[in-house]
Short mmCIF file of C-alpha atoms and ligand atoms in Angstrom, two decimals:
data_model
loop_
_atom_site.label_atom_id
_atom_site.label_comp_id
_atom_site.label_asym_id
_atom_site.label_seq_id
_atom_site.Cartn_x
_atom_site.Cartn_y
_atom_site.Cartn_z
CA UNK A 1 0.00 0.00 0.00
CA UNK A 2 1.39 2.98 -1.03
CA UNK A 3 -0.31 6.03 1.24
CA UNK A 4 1.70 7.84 4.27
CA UNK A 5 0.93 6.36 7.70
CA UNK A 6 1.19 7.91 10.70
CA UNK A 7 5.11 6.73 11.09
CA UNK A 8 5.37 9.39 8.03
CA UNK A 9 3.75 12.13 9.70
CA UNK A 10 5.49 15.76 12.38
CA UNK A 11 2.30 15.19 15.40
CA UNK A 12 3.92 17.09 18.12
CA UNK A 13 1.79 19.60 19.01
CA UNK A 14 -0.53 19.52 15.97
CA UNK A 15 -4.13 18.60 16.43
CA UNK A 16 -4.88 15.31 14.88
CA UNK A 17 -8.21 14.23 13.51
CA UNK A 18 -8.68 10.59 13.86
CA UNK A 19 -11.22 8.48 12.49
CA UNK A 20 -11.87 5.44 14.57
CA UNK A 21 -14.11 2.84 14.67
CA UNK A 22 -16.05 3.00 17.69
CA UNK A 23 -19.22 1.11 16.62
CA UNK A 24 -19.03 -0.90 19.47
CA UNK A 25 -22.13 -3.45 20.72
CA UNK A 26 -23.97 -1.38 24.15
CA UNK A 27 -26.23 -2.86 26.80
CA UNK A 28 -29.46 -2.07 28.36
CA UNK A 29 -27.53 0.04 31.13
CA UNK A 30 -25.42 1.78 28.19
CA UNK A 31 -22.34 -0.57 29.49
CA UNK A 32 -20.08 -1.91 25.94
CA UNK A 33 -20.36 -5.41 25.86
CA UNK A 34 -17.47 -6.41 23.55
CA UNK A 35 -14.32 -3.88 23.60
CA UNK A 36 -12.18 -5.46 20.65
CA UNK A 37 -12.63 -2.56 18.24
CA UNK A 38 -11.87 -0.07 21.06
CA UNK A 39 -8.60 -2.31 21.51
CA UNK A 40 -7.92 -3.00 18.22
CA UNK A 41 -7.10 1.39 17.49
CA UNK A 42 -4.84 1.33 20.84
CA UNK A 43 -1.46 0.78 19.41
CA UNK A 44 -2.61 3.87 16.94
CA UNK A 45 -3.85 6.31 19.60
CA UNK A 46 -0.81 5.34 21.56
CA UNK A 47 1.48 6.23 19.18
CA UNK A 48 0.30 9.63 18.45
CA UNK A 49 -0.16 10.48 21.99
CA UNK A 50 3.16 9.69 22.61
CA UNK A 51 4.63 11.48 19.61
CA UNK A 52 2.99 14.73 21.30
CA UNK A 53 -0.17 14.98 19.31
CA UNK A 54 -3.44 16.70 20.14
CA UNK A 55 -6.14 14.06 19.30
CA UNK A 56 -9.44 14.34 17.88
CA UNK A 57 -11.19 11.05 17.85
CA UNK A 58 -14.20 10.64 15.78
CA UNK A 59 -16.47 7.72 15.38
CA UNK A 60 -19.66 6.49 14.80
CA UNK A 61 -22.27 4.15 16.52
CA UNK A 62 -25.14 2.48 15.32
CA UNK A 63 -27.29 3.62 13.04
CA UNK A 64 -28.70 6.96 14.40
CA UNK A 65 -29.50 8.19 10.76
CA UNK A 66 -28.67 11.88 10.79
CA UNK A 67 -30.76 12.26 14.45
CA UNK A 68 -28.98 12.77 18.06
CA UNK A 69 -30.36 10.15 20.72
CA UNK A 70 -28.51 9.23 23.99
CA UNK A 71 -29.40 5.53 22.65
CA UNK A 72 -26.39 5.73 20.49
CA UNK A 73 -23.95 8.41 22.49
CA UNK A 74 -20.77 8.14 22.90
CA UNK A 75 -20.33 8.80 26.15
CA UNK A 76 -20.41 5.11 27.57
CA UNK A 77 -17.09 4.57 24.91
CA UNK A 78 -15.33 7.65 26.08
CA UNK A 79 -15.47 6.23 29.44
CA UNK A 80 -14.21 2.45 28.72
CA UNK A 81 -11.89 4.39 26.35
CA UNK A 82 -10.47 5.80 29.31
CA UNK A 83 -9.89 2.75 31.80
CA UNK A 84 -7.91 1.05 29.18
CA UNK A 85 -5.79 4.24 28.12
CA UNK A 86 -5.68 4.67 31.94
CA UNK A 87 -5.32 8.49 30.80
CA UNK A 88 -8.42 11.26 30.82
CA UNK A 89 -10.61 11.01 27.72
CA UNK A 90 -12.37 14.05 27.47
CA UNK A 91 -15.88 13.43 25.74
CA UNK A 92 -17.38 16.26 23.56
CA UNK A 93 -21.28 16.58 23.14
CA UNK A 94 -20.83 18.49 20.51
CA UNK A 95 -18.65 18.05 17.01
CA UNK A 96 -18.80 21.68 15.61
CA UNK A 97 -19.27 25.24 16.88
CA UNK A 98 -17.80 27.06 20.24
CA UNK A 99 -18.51 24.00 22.55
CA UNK A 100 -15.74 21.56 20.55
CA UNK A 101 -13.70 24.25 19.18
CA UNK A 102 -13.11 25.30 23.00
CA UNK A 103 -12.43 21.65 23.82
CA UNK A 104 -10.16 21.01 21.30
CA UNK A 105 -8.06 24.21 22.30
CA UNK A 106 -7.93 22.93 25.73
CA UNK A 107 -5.86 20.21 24.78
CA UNK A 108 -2.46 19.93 25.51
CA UNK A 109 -0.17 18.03 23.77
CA UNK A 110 -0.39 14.23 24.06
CA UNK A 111 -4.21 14.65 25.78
CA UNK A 112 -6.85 13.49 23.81
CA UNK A 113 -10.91 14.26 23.01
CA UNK A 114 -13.88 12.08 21.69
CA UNK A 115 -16.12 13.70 19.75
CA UNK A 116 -20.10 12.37 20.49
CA UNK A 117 -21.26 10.59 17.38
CA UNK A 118 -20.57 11.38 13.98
CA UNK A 119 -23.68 9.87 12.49
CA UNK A 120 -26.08 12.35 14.54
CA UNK A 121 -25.64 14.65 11.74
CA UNK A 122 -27.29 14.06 8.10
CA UNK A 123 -24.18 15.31 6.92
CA UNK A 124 -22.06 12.72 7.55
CA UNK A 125 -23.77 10.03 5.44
CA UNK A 126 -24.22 12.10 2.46
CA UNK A 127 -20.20 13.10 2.47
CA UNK A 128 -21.34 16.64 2.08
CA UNK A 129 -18.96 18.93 1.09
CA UNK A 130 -19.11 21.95 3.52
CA UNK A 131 -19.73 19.51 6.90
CA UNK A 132 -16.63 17.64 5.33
CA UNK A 133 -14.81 21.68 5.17
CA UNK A 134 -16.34 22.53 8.64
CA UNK A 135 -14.76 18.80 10.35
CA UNK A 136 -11.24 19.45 8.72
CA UNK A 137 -10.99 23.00 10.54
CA UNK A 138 -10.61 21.23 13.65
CA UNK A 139 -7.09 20.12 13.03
CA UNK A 140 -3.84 20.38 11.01
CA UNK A 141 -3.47 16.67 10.05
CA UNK A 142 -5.99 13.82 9.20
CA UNK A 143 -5.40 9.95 9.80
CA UNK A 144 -8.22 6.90 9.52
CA UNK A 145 -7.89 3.99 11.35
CA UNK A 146 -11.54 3.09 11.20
CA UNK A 147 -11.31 0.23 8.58
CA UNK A 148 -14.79 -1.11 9.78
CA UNK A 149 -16.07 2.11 7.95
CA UNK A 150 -13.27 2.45 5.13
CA UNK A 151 -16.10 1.08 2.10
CA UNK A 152 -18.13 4.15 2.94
CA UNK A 153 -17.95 7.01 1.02
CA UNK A 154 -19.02 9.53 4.12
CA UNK A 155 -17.73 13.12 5.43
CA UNK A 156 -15.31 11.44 8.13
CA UNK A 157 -14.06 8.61 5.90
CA UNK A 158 -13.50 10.46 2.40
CA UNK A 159 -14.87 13.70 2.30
CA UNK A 160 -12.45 15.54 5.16
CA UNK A 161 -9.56 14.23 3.58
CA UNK A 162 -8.77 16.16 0.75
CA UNK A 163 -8.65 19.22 3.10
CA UNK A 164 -6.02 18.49 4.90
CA UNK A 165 -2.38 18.27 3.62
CA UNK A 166 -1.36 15.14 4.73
CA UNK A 167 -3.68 12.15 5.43
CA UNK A 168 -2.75 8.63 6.71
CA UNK A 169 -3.49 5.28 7.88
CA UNK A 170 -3.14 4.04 11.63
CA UNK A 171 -1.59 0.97 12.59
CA UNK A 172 -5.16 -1.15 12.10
CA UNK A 173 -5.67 -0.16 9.31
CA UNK A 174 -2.00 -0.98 7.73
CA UNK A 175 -2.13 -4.43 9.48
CA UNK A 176 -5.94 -5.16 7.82
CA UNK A 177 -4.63 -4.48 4.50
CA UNK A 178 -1.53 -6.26 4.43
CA UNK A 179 -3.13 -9.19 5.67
CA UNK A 180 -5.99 -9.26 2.87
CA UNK A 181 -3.14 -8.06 0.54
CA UNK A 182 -1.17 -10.95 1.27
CA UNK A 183 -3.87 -13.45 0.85
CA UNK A 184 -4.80 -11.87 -2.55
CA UNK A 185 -1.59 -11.39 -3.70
CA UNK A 186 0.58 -14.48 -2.00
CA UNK A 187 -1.26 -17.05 -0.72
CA UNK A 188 0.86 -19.93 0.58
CA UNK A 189 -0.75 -22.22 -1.28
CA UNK A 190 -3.53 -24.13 -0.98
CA UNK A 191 -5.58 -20.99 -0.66
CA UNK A 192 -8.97 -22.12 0.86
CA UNK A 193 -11.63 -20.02 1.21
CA UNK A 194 -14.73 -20.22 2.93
CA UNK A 195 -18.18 -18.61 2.44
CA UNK A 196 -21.11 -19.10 4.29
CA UNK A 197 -23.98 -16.79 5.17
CA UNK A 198 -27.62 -16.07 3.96
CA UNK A 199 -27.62 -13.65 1.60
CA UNK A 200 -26.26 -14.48 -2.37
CA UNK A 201 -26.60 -10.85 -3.20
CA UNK A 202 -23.95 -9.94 -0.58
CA UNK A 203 -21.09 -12.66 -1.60
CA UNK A 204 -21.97 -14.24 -5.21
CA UNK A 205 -19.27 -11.26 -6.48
CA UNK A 206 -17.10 -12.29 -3.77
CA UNK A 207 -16.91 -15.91 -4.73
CA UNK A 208 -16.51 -15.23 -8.06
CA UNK A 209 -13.79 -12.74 -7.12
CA UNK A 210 -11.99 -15.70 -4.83
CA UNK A 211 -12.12 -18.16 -7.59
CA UNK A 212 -9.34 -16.33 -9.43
CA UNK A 213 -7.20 -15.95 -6.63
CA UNK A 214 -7.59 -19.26 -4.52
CA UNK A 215 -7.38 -22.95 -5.49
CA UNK A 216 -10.83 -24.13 -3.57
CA UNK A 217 -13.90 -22.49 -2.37
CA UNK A 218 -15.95 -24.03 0.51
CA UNK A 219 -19.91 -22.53 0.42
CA UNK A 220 -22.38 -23.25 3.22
CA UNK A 221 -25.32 -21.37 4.98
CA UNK A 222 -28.30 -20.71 3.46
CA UNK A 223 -27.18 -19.58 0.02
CA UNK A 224 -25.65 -23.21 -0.85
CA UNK A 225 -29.30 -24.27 -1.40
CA UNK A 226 -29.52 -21.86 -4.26
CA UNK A 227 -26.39 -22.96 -5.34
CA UNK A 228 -27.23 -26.70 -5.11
CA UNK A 229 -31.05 -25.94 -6.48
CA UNK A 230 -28.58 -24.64 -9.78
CA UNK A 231 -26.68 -27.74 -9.81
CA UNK A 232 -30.18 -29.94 -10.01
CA UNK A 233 -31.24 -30.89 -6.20
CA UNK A 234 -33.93 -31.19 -4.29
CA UNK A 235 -33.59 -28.40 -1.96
CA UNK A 236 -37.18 -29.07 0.15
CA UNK A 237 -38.02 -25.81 1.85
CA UNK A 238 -34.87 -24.51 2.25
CA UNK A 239 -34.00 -21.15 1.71
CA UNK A 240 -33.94 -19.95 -2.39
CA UNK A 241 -32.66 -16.81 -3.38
CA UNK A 242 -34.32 -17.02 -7.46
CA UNK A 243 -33.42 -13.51 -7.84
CA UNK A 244 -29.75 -14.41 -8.07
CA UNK A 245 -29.84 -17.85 -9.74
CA UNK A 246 -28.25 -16.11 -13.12
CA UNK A 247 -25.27 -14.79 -11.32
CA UNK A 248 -24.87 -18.57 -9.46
CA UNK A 249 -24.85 -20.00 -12.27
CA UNK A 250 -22.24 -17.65 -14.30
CA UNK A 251 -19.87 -17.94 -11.30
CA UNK A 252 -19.90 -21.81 -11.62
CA UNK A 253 -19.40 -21.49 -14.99
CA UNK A 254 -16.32 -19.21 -14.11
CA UNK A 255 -15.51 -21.75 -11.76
CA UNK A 256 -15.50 -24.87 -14.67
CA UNK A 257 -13.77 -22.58 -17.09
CA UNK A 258 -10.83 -21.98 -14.43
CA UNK A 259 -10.96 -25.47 -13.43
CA UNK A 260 -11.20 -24.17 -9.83
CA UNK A 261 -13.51 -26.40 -7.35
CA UNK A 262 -16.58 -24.62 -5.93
CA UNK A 263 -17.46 -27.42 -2.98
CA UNK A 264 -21.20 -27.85 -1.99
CA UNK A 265 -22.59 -29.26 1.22
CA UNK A 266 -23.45 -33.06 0.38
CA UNK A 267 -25.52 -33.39 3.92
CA UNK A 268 -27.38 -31.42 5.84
CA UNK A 269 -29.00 -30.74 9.19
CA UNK A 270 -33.02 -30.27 8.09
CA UNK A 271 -35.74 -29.13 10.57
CA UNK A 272 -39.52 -29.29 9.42
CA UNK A 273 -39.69 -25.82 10.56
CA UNK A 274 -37.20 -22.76 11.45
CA UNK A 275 -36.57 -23.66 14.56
CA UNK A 276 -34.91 -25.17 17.34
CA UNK A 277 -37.53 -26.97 19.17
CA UNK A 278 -37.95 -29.64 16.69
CA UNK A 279 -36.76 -33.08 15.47
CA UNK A 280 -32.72 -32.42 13.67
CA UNK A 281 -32.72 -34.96 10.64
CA UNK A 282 -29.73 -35.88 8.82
CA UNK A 283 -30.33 -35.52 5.16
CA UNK A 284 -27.75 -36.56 2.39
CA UNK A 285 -28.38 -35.39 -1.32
CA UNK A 286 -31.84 -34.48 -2.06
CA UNK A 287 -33.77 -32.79 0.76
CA UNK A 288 -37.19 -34.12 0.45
CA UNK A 289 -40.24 -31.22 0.39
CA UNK A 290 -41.53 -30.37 4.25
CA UNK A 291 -37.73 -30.09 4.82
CA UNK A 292 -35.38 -27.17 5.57
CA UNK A 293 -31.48 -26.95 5.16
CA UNK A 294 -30.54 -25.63 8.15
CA UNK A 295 -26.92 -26.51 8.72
CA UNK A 296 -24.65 -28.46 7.02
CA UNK A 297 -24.02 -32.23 7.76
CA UNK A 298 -21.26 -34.54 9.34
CA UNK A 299 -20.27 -35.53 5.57
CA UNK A 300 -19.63 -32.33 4.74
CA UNK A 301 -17.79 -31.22 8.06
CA UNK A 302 -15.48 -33.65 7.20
CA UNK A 303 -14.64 -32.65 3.93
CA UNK A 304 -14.55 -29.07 5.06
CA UNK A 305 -12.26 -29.82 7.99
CA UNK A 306 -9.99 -32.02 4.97
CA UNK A 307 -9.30 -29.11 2.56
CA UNK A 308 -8.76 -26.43 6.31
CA UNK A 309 -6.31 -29.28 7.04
CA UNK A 310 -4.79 -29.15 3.71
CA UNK A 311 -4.56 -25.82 3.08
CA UNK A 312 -1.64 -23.26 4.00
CA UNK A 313 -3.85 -20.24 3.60
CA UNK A 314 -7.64 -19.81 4.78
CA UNK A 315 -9.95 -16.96 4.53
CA UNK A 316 -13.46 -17.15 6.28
CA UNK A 317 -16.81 -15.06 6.13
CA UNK A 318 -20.52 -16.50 7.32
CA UNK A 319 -22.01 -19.20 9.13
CA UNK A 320 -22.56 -22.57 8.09
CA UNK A 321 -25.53 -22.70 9.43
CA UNK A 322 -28.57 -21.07 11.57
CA UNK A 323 -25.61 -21.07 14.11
CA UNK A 324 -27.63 -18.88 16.44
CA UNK A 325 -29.58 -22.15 17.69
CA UNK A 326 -27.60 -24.72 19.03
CA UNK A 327 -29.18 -27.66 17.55
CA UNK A 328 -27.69 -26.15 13.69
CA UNK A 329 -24.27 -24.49 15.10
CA UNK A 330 -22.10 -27.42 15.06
CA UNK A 331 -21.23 -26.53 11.23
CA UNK A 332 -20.12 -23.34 12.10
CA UNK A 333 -18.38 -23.65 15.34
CA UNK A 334 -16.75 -27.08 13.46
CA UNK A 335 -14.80 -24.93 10.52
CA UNK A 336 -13.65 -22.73 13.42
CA UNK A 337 -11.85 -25.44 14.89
CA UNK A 338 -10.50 -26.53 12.30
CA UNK A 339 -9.22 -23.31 11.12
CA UNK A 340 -7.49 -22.61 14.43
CA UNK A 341 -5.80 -25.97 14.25
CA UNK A 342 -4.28 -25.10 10.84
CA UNK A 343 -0.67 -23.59 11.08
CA UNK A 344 -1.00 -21.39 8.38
CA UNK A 345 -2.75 -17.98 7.72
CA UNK A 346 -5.83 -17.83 8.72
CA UNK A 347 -8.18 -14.76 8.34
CA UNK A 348 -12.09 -14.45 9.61
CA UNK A 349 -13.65 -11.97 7.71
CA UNK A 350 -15.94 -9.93 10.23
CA UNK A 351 -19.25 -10.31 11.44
CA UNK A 352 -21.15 -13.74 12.70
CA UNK A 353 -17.99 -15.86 11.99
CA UNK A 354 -15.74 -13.33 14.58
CA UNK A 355 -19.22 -13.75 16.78
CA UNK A 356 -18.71 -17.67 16.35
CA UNK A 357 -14.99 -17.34 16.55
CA UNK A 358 -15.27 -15.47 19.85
CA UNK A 359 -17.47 -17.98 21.37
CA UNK A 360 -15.37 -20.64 20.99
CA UNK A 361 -12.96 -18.84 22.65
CA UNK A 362 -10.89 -19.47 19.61
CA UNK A 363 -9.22 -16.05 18.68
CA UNK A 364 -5.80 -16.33 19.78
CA UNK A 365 -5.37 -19.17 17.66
CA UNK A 366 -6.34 -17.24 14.31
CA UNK A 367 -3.48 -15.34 12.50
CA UNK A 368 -6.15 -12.24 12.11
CA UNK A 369 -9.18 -11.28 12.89
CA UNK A 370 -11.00 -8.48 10.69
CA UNK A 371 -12.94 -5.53 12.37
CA UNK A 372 -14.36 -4.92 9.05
CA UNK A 373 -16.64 -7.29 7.42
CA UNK A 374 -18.01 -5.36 4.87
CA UNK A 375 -14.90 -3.88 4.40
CA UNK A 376 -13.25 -6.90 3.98
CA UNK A 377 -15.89 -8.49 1.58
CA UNK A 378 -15.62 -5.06 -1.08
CA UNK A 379 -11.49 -5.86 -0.61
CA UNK A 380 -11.85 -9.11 -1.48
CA UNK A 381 -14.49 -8.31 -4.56
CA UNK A 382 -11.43 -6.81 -5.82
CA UNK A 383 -13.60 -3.28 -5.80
CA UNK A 384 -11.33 -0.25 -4.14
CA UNK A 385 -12.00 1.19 -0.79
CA UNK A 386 -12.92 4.85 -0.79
CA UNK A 387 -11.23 5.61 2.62
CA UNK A 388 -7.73 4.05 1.99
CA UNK A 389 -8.21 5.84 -1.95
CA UNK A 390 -8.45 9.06 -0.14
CA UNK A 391 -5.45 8.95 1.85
CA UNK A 392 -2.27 11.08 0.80
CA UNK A 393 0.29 9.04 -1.96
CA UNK A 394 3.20 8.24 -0.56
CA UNK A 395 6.23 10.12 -2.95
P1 AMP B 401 -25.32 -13.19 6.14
O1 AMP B 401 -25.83 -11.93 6.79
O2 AMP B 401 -25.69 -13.33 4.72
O3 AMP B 401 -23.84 -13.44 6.41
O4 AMP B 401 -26.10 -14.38 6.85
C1 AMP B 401 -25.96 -14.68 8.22
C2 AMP B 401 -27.20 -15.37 8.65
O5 AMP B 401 -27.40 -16.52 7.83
C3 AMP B 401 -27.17 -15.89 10.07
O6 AMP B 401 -28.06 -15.15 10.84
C4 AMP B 401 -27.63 -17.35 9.94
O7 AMP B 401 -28.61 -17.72 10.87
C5 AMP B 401 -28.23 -17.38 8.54
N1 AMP B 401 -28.20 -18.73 7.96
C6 AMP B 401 -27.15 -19.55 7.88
N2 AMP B 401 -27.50 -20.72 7.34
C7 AMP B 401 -28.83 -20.65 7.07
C8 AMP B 401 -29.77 -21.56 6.52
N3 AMP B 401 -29.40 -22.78 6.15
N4 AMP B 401 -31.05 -21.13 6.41
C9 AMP B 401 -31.40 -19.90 6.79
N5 AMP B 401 -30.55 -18.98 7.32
C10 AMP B 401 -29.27 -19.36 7.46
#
């Protein structure tokens, strides 16, 4: 990656505006649940404290759309913010006007400010071109380290950028990138990925992306029945997504023409209805009508668990299965295993496979973990990322 990063950049004394991601899970008493993308921007906010700098920290939070509510404050981050820095976080209810501008020239070098949430202004979403102006005033030097948000096109992610001199990456998301680099530029081979989940929409361009960069691709969840529906089976009552059957069958075409293996789920958990209160049947092949696919089978965890074994580099994004009940999460929690018993790289793309990942207590053993699904997924559909494209070249 060729863009400065914040090893490239003077930051004693100079107000830096830093984009994290902060979009961390809350309870019902406003208390964050799960920390890790708080931790995950430490080594960056470390560094530029201790270089001297005067920080700015932006995020956002849920999805507020453009309207202030203490439902999705801040405040509560600022606050767990400061117990791990063990330093004062000052928290600023307001972004823009007298209120933050006093704030900010309060600081002193190597203190730092969070600014209350990003999204409670329209602005924001629509990258608009004066709020973008108006948020770069606030400081002589820009740097993003929010990769969870670094597919969005928005004020604090692309917008700001191009008023400011210099702009450049934190630590995260340097390490997120070379990581996803490697894998698409590197792989120790076999390159395995795997791609599970719901929704063809979201991944077909993914897997069709993969298929020219690794040598097998493992598909489970609830989009292998339209994949196996293409391929001639009985899918019962499984989930079908017949809006997307076209682009299914064009990426196993791509996938015949490149003499790549795309490998389906040959058994299956099946429940009569969508839950977890009923009979489990093992099905193999043809799921008979009355039936639904709701994880996939011991067959197929073997064969999955095989080509993990095999492989020297593994990439993973969605469930295998309706993981959420227990009766259909064996799938899932199955290919996390065996993914931190391979001694390669492995990567877990974001989302329910980190929540699956997490649960099985299993997150040391990976090589990374991504903060940014969605981020991760445009990456890997080879499309470019409009927060790393706005960061300053490198000469
Ligand atoms: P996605 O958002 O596309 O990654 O899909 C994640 C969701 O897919 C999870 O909530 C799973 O419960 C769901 N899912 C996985 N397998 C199935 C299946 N066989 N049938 C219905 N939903 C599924």
């Amino acid at each position: 990656m060729n863009k400065l990063t914040i090893e490239d950049l003077e930051l004693k004394g100079r107000r830096v505006f830093l984009r994290v991601d902060f979009n961390v899970p809350l309870d019902q008493n406003r208390q964050v649940t799960d920390d890790n993308r708080i931790i995950a921007a430490i080594p960056t906010i470390q560094y530029l404290l201790d270089h001297g700098a005067r920080l700015i920290l932006i995020s956002h939070l849920g999805r507020p759309k453009g309207t202030p509510s203490e439902e999705y404050s801040l405040r509560p981050v600022a606050e767990r913010l400061e117990q791990i820095l063990k330093k004062k976080v000052v928290f600023s209810p307001a972004v823009l006007g007298p209120v933050a501008e006093t704030a900010i020239d309060c600081l002193s070098d190597g203190d730092c400010l969070l600014m209350e949430n990003i999204r409670f202004f329209p602005e924001e979403e629509k990258n608009d071109t004066q709020f973008s102006k108006d948020l770069a005033s606030l400081a002589d030097v820009y740097v993003n380290d929010a990769f969870g948000a670094v597919h969005r096109a928005h004020a604090s992610t692309v917008g700001v950028a191009q008023y400011f001199d210099q702009a450049a990456c934190g630590y995260l998301i340097k390490k997120e990138l070379e990581f996803l680099g490697t894998i698409t530029e590197k792989p120790t081979r076999p390159f395995c990925a795997i791609i599970g989940g719901a929704k063809v929409k979201d991944k077909i361009q993914v897997i069709s992306n993969l298929l020219d960069k690794a040598d097998t691709v493992l598909i489970g969840g609830g989009m292998a029945y339209t994949f196996l529906k293409v391929q001639g089976y009985q899918i019962g009552d499984s989930i079908l997504d017949e809006e997307h059957i076209s682009l299914v069958e064009e990426t196993l075409k791509k996938a015949e023409t490149l003499k790549k293996s795309i490998l389906l789920p040959n058994d299956h958990l099946t429940a009569a209805s969508f839950s977890n209160e009923i009979e489990v049947r093992t099905v193999a092949g043809d799921i008979p009508s009355g039936l639904l696919g709701m994880d996939i089978g011991p067959q197929t965890v073997d064969t999955y668990c095989n080509e993990i074994a095999k492989a020297g580099t593994v990439f993973w994004n969605g469930p295998m299965g309706v993981f959420e009940m227990s009766n259909f999460s064996a799938g899932t929690f199955e290919i996390a295993r065996a993914m931190a018993a391979n001694g390669g790289t492995t990567i877990v793309g974001g989302g329910d496979s980190v929540a699956a990942v997490n649960k099985a207590n299993l997150a040391a053993k990976m090589s990374h973990i991504s903060t940014g699904g969605g981020a991760s997924l445009k990456f890997l559909e080879g499309k470019p990322l409009p927060g790393i494209a706005a960061l300053t070249e490198r000469n």
